Amino acid sequence: EAQVTQNPRYLITVTGKKLTVTCSQNMNHEYMSWYRQDPGLGLRQIYYSMNVEVTDKGDVPEGYKVSRKEKRNFPLILESPSPNQTSLYFCASSHRPGPDRLRYFGPGTRLTVT
Amino acid sequence: EDKVVQSPLSLVVHEGDTVTLNCSYEVTNFRSLLWYKQEKKAPTFLFMLTSSGIEKKSGRLSSILDKKELFSILNITATQTGDSAIYLCAVASGAGSYQLTFGKGTKLSVIP
């Protein structure tokens, strides 16, 4: 089954404790992207990757890092999480080298930073 | 800065009504406009539009794009309670690198 998986699905952590949210897709997609969703602000792009070793900043990259060492994986790293990073995070992927038909989203990771 | 604006932000209708959701945009190097439906989970893809005036249709849902006036509409006819969701509009833009900018969504509530 074609899918995008994220782990963990829920996470409560404390300020400053490094964490990684994993994202993996099994469709050999080139394009992958991370979004955060906050009430009243909608979905905002954090980082995206057009292929292995090619990443670029989205609209809200501050406080986040990503890497794309393999085509299937695109982890999101918070080196020193802060409460303003409490949010619902989605990973997504597309077979095109761009988001033109972005239709596969992961199930979401709800992160709370206290 | 790319901008996508959806209206209304929320809407309550009765089953059987027809609704029209709006999405206007200002982006550099427009590539495509996408509509999604989000219930209590991840967004699910509805339509992708790239050309003006060509209606995309799926069952009771349809959408059209106007690239001259920079907007799109999503129509839902004969609404059902299962149509209750947040409808998201997003615009893909960029010449060499690609971004996807989302609107804040329209929350549709369909009451029996």
PDB file of C-alpha atoms in Angstrom:
ATOM      1  CA  GLU A   1       0.000   0.000   0.000  1.00  0.00           C
ATOM      2  CA  ALA A   2       1.322   3.417  -1.000  1.00  0.00           C
ATOM      3  CA  GLN A   3       1.820   5.487   2.082  1.00  0.00           C
ATOM      4  CA  VAL A   4       3.740   8.086   4.006  1.00  0.00           C
ATOM      5  CA  THR A   5       4.508   7.135   7.587  1.00  0.00           C
ATOM      6  CA  GLN A   6       5.525   9.382  10.455  1.00  0.00           C
ATOM      7  CA  ASN A   7       6.825   8.554  13.896  1.00  0.00           C
ATOM      8  CA  PRO A   8       6.035   9.262  16.589  1.00  0.00           C
ATOM      9  CA  ARG A   9       2.375  10.173  16.177  1.00  0.00           C
ATOM     10  CA  TYR A  10       2.258  11.952  19.519  1.00  0.00           C
ATOM     11  CA  LEU A  11       5.109  13.428  21.531  1.00  0.00           C
ATOM     12  CA  ILE A  12       5.297  15.499  24.682  1.00  0.00           C
ATOM     13  CA  THR A  13       8.748  16.830  25.471  1.00  0.00           C
ATOM     14  CA  VAL A  14      10.506  19.573  27.384  1.00  0.00           C
ATOM     15  CA  THR A  15      12.217  22.704  26.172  1.00  0.00           C
ATOM     16  CA  GLY A  16      15.706  22.117  24.855  1.00  0.00           C
ATOM     17  CA  LYS A  17      15.606  18.339  24.512  1.00  0.00           C
ATOM     18  CA  LYS A  18      16.586  17.425  20.965  1.00  0.00           C
ATOM     19  CA  LEU A  19      14.110  15.330  19.039  1.00  0.00           C
ATOM     20  CA  THR A  20      13.629  13.836  15.600  1.00  0.00           C
ATOM     21  CA  VAL A  21      10.370  13.125  13.818  1.00  0.00           C
ATOM     22  CA  THR A  22      10.825  10.525  11.120  1.00  0.00           C
ATOM     23  CA  CYS A  23       9.082  10.484   7.763  1.00  0.00           C
ATOM     24  CA  SER A  24       9.246   7.656   5.273  1.00  0.00           C
ATOM     25  CA  GLN A  25       7.498   6.983   1.949  1.00  0.00           C
ATOM     26  CA  ASN A  26       7.384   3.756  -0.029  1.00  0.00           C
ATOM     27  CA  MET A  27       6.534   5.208  -3.450  1.00  0.00           C
ATOM     28  CA  ASN A  28       9.997   6.212  -4.660  1.00  0.00           C
ATOM     29  CA  HIS A  29       8.879   9.837  -4.654  1.00  0.00           C
ATOM     30  CA  GLU A  30      11.394  12.561  -5.374  1.00  0.00           C
ATOM     31  CA  TYR A  31       9.676  15.469  -3.635  1.00  0.00           C
ATOM     32  CA  MET A  32       9.119  15.487   0.122  1.00  0.00           C
ATOM     33  CA  SER A  33       8.077  18.276   2.413  1.00  0.00           C
ATOM     34  CA  TRP A  34       7.303  19.136   6.019  1.00  0.00           C
ATOM     35  CA  TYR A  35       4.424  21.338   7.189  1.00  0.00           C
ATOM     36  CA  ARG A  36       3.171  22.537  10.500  1.00  0.00           C
ATOM     37  CA  GLN A  37      -0.472  23.295  11.130  1.00  0.00           C
ATOM     38  CA  ASP A  38      -1.613  25.764  13.761  1.00  0.00           C
ATOM     39  CA  PRO A  39      -5.119  27.067  14.505  1.00  0.00           C
ATOM     40  CA  GLY A  40      -5.832  30.241  12.580  1.00  0.00           C
ATOM     41  CA  LEU A  41      -2.600  29.970  10.588  1.00  0.00           C
ATOM     42  CA  GLY A  42      -3.280  26.982   8.403  1.00  0.00           C
ATOM     43  CA  LEU A  43      -0.559  24.754   6.982  1.00  0.00           C
ATOM     44  CA  ARG A  44       2.862  26.346   6.636  1.00  0.00           C
ATOM     45  CA  GLN A  45       5.808  24.810   4.875  1.00  0.00           C
ATOM     46  CA  ILE A  46       8.933  24.242   6.976  1.00  0.00           C
ATOM     47  CA  TYR A  47      11.375  22.583   4.585  1.00  0.00           C
ATOM     48  CA  TYR A  48      11.165  20.673   1.362  1.00  0.00           C
ATOM     49  CA  SER A  49      13.404  18.417  -0.667  1.00  0.00           C
ATOM     50  CA  MET A  50      13.349  17.913  -4.401  1.00  0.00           C
ATOM     51  CA  ASN A  51      15.637  14.891  -4.318  1.00  0.00           C
ATOM     52  CA  VAL A  52      18.386  13.184  -2.347  1.00  0.00           C
ATOM     53  CA  GLU A  53      20.796  15.717  -0.836  1.00  0.00           C
ATOM     54  CA  VAL A  54      18.681  18.626  -2.146  1.00  0.00           C
ATOM     55  CA  THR A  55      16.785  20.541   0.535  1.00  0.00           C
ATOM     56  CA  ASP A  56      15.441  24.065   0.761  1.00  0.00           C
ATOM     57  CA  LYS A  57      13.720  26.304   3.268  1.00  0.00           C
ATOM     58  CA  GLY A  58       9.999  26.868   3.240  1.00  0.00           C
ATOM     59  CA  ASP A  59       8.170  29.681   4.955  1.00  0.00           C
ATOM     60  CA  VAL A  60       8.974  28.856   8.598  1.00  0.00           C
ATOM     61  CA  PRO A  61      12.346  27.042   8.789  1.00  0.00           C
ATOM     62  CA  GLU A  62      13.678  28.660  11.996  1.00  0.00           C
ATOM     63  CA  GLY A  63      14.393  26.124  14.709  1.00  0.00           C
ATOM     64  CA  TYR A  64      14.236  23.112  12.385  1.00  0.00           C
ATOM     65  CA  LYS A  65      16.698  21.033  10.418  1.00  0.00           C
ATOM     66  CA  VAL A  66      16.172  18.323   7.827  1.00  0.00           C
ATOM     67  CA  SER A  67      18.261  15.856   5.908  1.00  0.00           C
ATOM     68  CA  ARG A  68      17.662  13.748   2.798  1.00  0.00           C
ATOM     69  CA  LYS A  69      20.311  11.059   2.680  1.00  0.00           C
ATOM     70  CA  GLU A  70      18.011   8.470   1.135  1.00  0.00           C
ATOM     71  CA  LYS A  71      15.099   8.934  -1.215  1.00  0.00           C
ATOM     72  CA  ARG A  72      12.542   7.350   1.093  1.00  0.00           C
ATOM     73  CA  ASN A  73      13.368   9.213   4.335  1.00  0.00           C
ATOM     74  CA  PHE A  74      13.086  12.860   5.278  1.00  0.00           C
ATOM     75  CA  PRO A  75      13.497  13.355   9.036  1.00  0.00           C
ATOM     76  CA  LEU A  76      12.645  16.612  10.788  1.00  0.00           C
ATOM     77  CA  ILE A  77      15.064  17.564  13.564  1.00  0.00           C
ATOM     78  CA  LEU A  78      14.395  20.003  16.376  1.00  0.00           C
ATOM     79  CA  GLU A  79      17.781  20.637  17.974  1.00  0.00           C
ATOM     80  CA  SER A  80      16.435  22.682  20.882  1.00  0.00           C
ATOM     81  CA  PRO A  81      12.633  22.618  20.905  1.00  0.00           C
ATOM     82  CA  SER A  82      10.736  25.548  22.342  1.00  0.00           C
ATOM     83  CA  PRO A  83       7.053  25.906  23.317  1.00  0.00           C
ATOM     84  CA  ASN A  84       6.286  27.867  20.135  1.00  0.00           C
ATOM     85  CA  GLN A  85       7.054  24.690  18.186  1.00  0.00           C
ATOM     86  CA  THR A  86       4.058  22.989  19.748  1.00  0.00           C
ATOM     87  CA  SER A  87       2.047  22.097  16.687  1.00  0.00           C
ATOM     88  CA  LEU A  88       0.662  19.400  14.409  1.00  0.00           C
ATOM     89  CA  TYR A  89       3.263  18.337  11.874  1.00  0.00           C
ATOM     90  CA  PHE A  90       2.666  16.700   8.498  1.00  0.00           C
ATOM     91  CA  CYS A  91       5.107  15.144   6.107  1.00  0.00           C
ATOM     92  CA  ALA A  92       4.096  14.813   2.458  1.00  0.00           C
ATOM     93  CA  SER A  93       5.533  13.445  -0.763  1.00  0.00           C
ATOM     94  CA  SER A  94       4.995  13.679  -4.493  1.00  0.00           C
ATOM     95  CA  HIS A  95       6.311  11.689  -7.446  1.00  0.00           C
ATOM     96  CA  ARG A  96       6.949  14.805  -9.435  1.00  0.00           C
ATOM     97  CA  PRO A  97      10.013  16.953  -8.708  1.00  0.00           C
ATOM     98  CA  GLY A  98       7.717  19.491  -7.115  1.00  0.00           C
ATOM     99  CA  PRO A  99       4.461  19.781  -5.208  1.00  0.00           C
ATOM    100  CA  ASP A 100       2.240  20.135  -8.261  1.00  0.00           C
ATOM    101  CA  ARG A 101       0.301  16.990  -7.464  1.00  0.00           C
ATOM    102  CA  LEU A 102       1.105  16.704  -3.780  1.00  0.00           C
ATOM    103  CA  ARG A 103      -1.387  14.109  -2.688  1.00  0.00           C
ATOM    104  CA  TYR A 104       0.267  11.871  -0.142  1.00  0.00           C
ATOM    105  CA  PHE A 105       0.360  13.132   3.410  1.00  0.00           C
ATOM    106  CA  GLY A 106       1.507  11.296   6.482  1.00  0.00           C
ATOM    107  CA  PRO A 107      -0.917  10.859   9.386  1.00  0.00           C
ATOM    108  CA  GLY A 108       0.541  13.749  11.368  1.00  0.00           C
ATOM    109  CA  THR A 109       2.626  14.117  14.520  1.00  0.00           C
ATOM    110  CA  ARG A 110       1.187  16.108  17.381  1.00  0.00           C
ATOM    111  CA  LEU A 111       4.069  17.676  19.278  1.00  0.00           C
ATOM    112  CA  THR A 112       3.778  19.431  22.619  1.00  0.00           C
ATOM    113  CA  VAL A 113       6.799  21.244  24.053  1.00  0.00           C
ATOM    114  CA  THR A 114       6.494  22.292  27.692  1.00  0.00           C
TER     115      THR A 114
ATOM    116  CA  GLU B   1       5.718  36.884  -0.375  1.00  0.00           C
ATOM    117  CA  ASP B   2       3.249  34.395  -1.827  1.00  0.00           C
ATOM    118  CA  LYS B   3      -0.280  34.729  -0.495  1.00  0.00           C
ATOM    119  CA  VAL B   4      -3.349  32.481  -0.661  1.00  0.00           C
ATOM    120  CA  VAL B   5      -6.641  33.724   0.783  1.00  0.00           C
ATOM    121  CA  GLN B   6      -9.717  31.583   1.255  1.00  0.00           C
ATOM    122  CA  SER B   7     -13.241  32.739   1.950  1.00  0.00           C
ATOM    123  CA  PRO B   8     -15.387  32.328   3.825  1.00  0.00           C
ATOM    124  CA  LEU B   9     -13.408  31.060   6.815  1.00  0.00           C
ATOM    125  CA  SER B  10     -16.392  29.078   7.998  1.00  0.00           C
ATOM    126  CA  LEU B  11     -19.778  28.154   6.645  1.00  0.00           C
ATOM    127  CA  VAL B  12     -22.799  26.306   8.000  1.00  0.00           C
ATOM    128  CA  VAL B  13     -25.325  24.869   5.560  1.00  0.00           C
ATOM    129  CA  HIS B  14     -28.160  22.353   5.555  1.00  0.00           C
ATOM    130  CA  GLU B  15     -27.985  19.020   3.811  1.00  0.00           C
ATOM    131  CA  GLY B  16     -28.903  19.386   0.168  1.00  0.00           C
ATOM    132  CA  ASP B  17     -27.623  22.934  -0.165  1.00  0.00           C
ATOM    133  CA  THR B  18     -25.032  23.912  -2.765  1.00  0.00           C
ATOM    134  CA  VAL B  19     -21.930  25.722  -1.548  1.00  0.00           C
ATOM    135  CA  THR B  20     -19.163  27.675  -3.249  1.00  0.00           C
ATOM    136  CA  LEU B  21     -15.781  28.072  -1.613  1.00  0.00           C
ATOM    137  CA  ASN B  22     -13.369  30.712  -2.826  1.00  0.00           C
ATOM    138  CA  CYS B  23      -9.613  30.872  -3.124  1.00  0.00           C
ATOM    139  CA  SER B  24      -7.640  33.860  -4.385  1.00  0.00           C
ATOM    140  CA  TYR B  25      -3.879  34.013  -4.720  1.00  0.00           C
ATOM    141  CA  GLU B  26      -0.891  36.227  -5.355  1.00  0.00           C
ATOM    142  CA  VAL B  27       2.226  34.212  -6.122  1.00  0.00           C
ATOM    143  CA  THR B  28       5.354  34.450  -8.223  1.00  0.00           C
ATOM    144  CA  ASN B  29       5.668  31.891 -11.018  1.00  0.00           C
ATOM    145  CA  PHE B  30       2.348  30.127 -10.609  1.00  0.00           C
ATOM    146  CA  ARG B  31       2.466  26.409 -11.386  1.00  0.00           C
ATOM    147  CA  SER B  32      -0.765  24.877 -10.120  1.00  0.00           C
ATOM    148  CA  LEU B  33      -3.593  25.250  -7.635  1.00  0.00           C
ATOM    149  CA  LEU B  34      -4.659  22.338  -5.468  1.00  0.00           C
ATOM    150  CA  TRP B  35      -7.723  21.661  -3.335  1.00  0.00           C
ATOM    151  CA  TYR B  36      -7.745  19.341  -0.333  1.00  0.00           C
ATOM    152  CA  LYS B  37     -10.318  18.095   2.144  1.00  0.00           C
ATOM    153  CA  GLN B  38      -9.222  17.726   5.752  1.00  0.00           C
ATOM    154  CA  GLU B  39     -11.304  15.901   8.277  1.00  0.00           C
ATOM    155  CA  LYS B  40      -9.771  14.986  11.628  1.00  0.00           C
ATOM    156  CA  LYS B  41      -6.575  13.789  10.051  1.00  0.00           C
ATOM    157  CA  ALA B  42      -4.232  14.493   7.145  1.00  0.00           C
ATOM    158  CA  PRO B  43      -5.426  16.429   4.083  1.00  0.00           C
ATOM    159  CA  THR B  44      -6.714  14.339   1.210  1.00  0.00           C
ATOM    160  CA  PHE B  45      -6.211  15.507  -2.342  1.00  0.00           C
ATOM    161  CA  LEU B  46      -9.248  16.606  -4.347  1.00  0.00           C
ATOM    162  CA  PHE B  47      -8.148  18.464  -7.475  1.00  0.00           C
ATOM    163  CA  MET B  48      -5.187  19.992  -9.229  1.00  0.00           C
ATOM    164  CA  LEU B  49      -5.813  22.885 -11.618  1.00  0.00           C
ATOM    165  CA  THR B  50      -3.331  24.384 -14.016  1.00  0.00           C
ATOM    166  CA  SER B  51      -5.369  25.867 -16.859  1.00  0.00           C
ATOM    167  CA  SER B  52      -8.028  28.559 -16.787  1.00  0.00           C
ATOM    168  CA  GLY B  53     -11.605  27.736 -17.589  1.00  0.00           C
ATOM    169  CA  ILE B  54     -11.328  23.954 -17.485  1.00  0.00           C
ATOM    170  CA  GLU B  55     -13.643  22.483 -14.890  1.00  0.00           C
ATOM    171  CA  LYS B  56     -12.487  19.510 -12.891  1.00  0.00           C
ATOM    172  CA  LYS B  57     -15.269  17.325 -11.575  1.00  0.00           C
ATOM    173  CA  SER B  58     -15.549  14.436  -9.161  1.00  0.00           C
ATOM    174  CA  GLY B  59     -19.033  13.406  -8.191  1.00  0.00           C
ATOM    175  CA  ARG B  60     -20.741  16.327  -6.481  1.00  0.00           C
ATOM    176  CA  LEU B  61     -17.522  18.354  -6.294  1.00  0.00           C
ATOM    177  CA  SER B  62     -16.206  20.568  -9.049  1.00  0.00           C
ATOM    178  CA  SER B  63     -13.584  23.249  -9.333  1.00  0.00           C
ATOM    179  CA  ILE B  64     -12.429  25.825 -11.821  1.00  0.00           C
ATOM    180  CA  LEU B  65      -9.489  28.193 -12.089  1.00  0.00           C
ATOM    181  CA  ASP B  66      -9.291  31.747 -13.420  1.00  0.00           C
ATOM    182  CA  LYS B  67      -5.634  32.638 -13.988  1.00  0.00           C
ATOM    183  CA  LYS B  68      -6.451  36.112 -15.194  1.00  0.00           C
ATOM    184  CA  GLU B  69      -8.350  37.094 -12.056  1.00  0.00           C
ATOM    185  CA  LEU B  70      -6.165  34.835  -9.857  1.00  0.00           C
ATOM    186  CA  PHE B  71      -8.820  32.787  -8.142  1.00  0.00           C
ATOM    187  CA  SER B  72     -10.443  29.418  -7.987  1.00  0.00           C
ATOM    188  CA  ILE B  73     -13.769  28.146  -6.706  1.00  0.00           C
ATOM    189  CA  LEU B  74     -14.765  24.784  -5.314  1.00  0.00           C
ATOM    190  CA  ASN B  75     -18.425  23.876  -5.668  1.00  0.00           C
ATOM    191  CA  ILE B  76     -20.196  21.178  -3.732  1.00  0.00           C
ATOM    192  CA  THR B  77     -23.745  20.347  -4.790  1.00  0.00           C
ATOM    193  CA  ALA B  78     -26.370  18.449  -2.777  1.00  0.00           C
ATOM    194  CA  THR B  79     -24.202  18.620   0.344  1.00  0.00           C
ATOM    195  CA  GLN B  80     -24.187  15.746   2.816  1.00  0.00           C
ATOM    196  CA  THR B  81     -23.069  15.597   6.445  1.00  0.00           C
ATOM    197  CA  GLY B  82     -20.005  13.686   5.265  1.00  0.00           C
ATOM    198  CA  ASP B  83     -18.883  16.817   3.428  1.00  0.00           C
ATOM    199  CA  SER B  84     -18.262  18.522   6.779  1.00  0.00           C
ATOM    200  CA  ALA B  85     -14.548  19.254   6.845  1.00  0.00           C
ATOM    201  CA  ILE B  86     -11.955  21.949   6.385  1.00  0.00           C
ATOM    202  CA  TYR B  87     -11.298  22.614   2.700  1.00  0.00           C
ATOM    203  CA  LEU B  88      -7.795  23.773   1.923  1.00  0.00           C
ATOM    204  CA  CYS B  89      -6.564  25.592  -1.134  1.00  0.00           C
ATOM    205  CA  ALA B  90      -2.851  25.572  -1.952  1.00  0.00           C
ATOM    206  CA  VAL B  91      -0.775  27.092  -4.732  1.00  0.00           C
ATOM    207  CA  ALA B  92       2.426  25.574  -6.073  1.00  0.00           C
ATOM    208  CA  SER B  93       4.856  28.200  -7.280  1.00  0.00           C
ATOM    209  CA  GLY B  94       8.466  28.717  -8.188  1.00  0.00           C
ATOM    210  CA  ALA B  95      10.652  28.611 -11.249  1.00  0.00           C
ATOM    211  CA  GLY B  96      13.667  26.656 -10.083  1.00  0.00           C
ATOM    212  CA  SER B  97      12.656  25.569  -6.621  1.00  0.00           C
ATOM    213  CA  TYR B  98       9.141  24.772  -5.668  1.00  0.00           C
ATOM    214  CA  GLN B  99       7.017  25.854  -2.769  1.00  0.00           C
ATOM    215  CA  LEU B 100       3.463  25.091  -1.794  1.00  0.00           C
ATOM    216  CA  THR B 101       1.552  27.843  -0.018  1.00  0.00           C
ATOM    217  CA  PHE B 102      -1.698  27.007   1.738  1.00  0.00           C
ATOM    218  CA  GLY B 103      -4.650  29.194   2.556  1.00  0.00           C
ATOM    219  CA  LYS B 104      -6.079  29.076   6.064  1.00  0.00           C
ATOM    220  CA  GLY B 105      -8.948  26.890   4.960  1.00  0.00           C
ATOM    221  CA  THR B 106     -12.727  27.066   4.943  1.00  0.00           C
ATOM    222  CA  LYS B 107     -14.487  25.104   7.662  1.00  0.00           C
ATOM    223  CA  LEU B 108     -17.696  23.680   6.233  1.00  0.00           C
ATOM    224  CA  SER B 109     -20.355  22.290   8.540  1.00  0.00           C
ATOM    225  CA  VAL B 110     -23.316  20.495   6.988  1.00  0.00           C
ATOM    226  CA  ILE B 111     -26.238  19.993   9.345  1.00  0.00           C
ATOM    227  CA  PRO B 112     -29.063  17.511   8.774  1.00  0.00           C
TER     228      PRO B 112
END
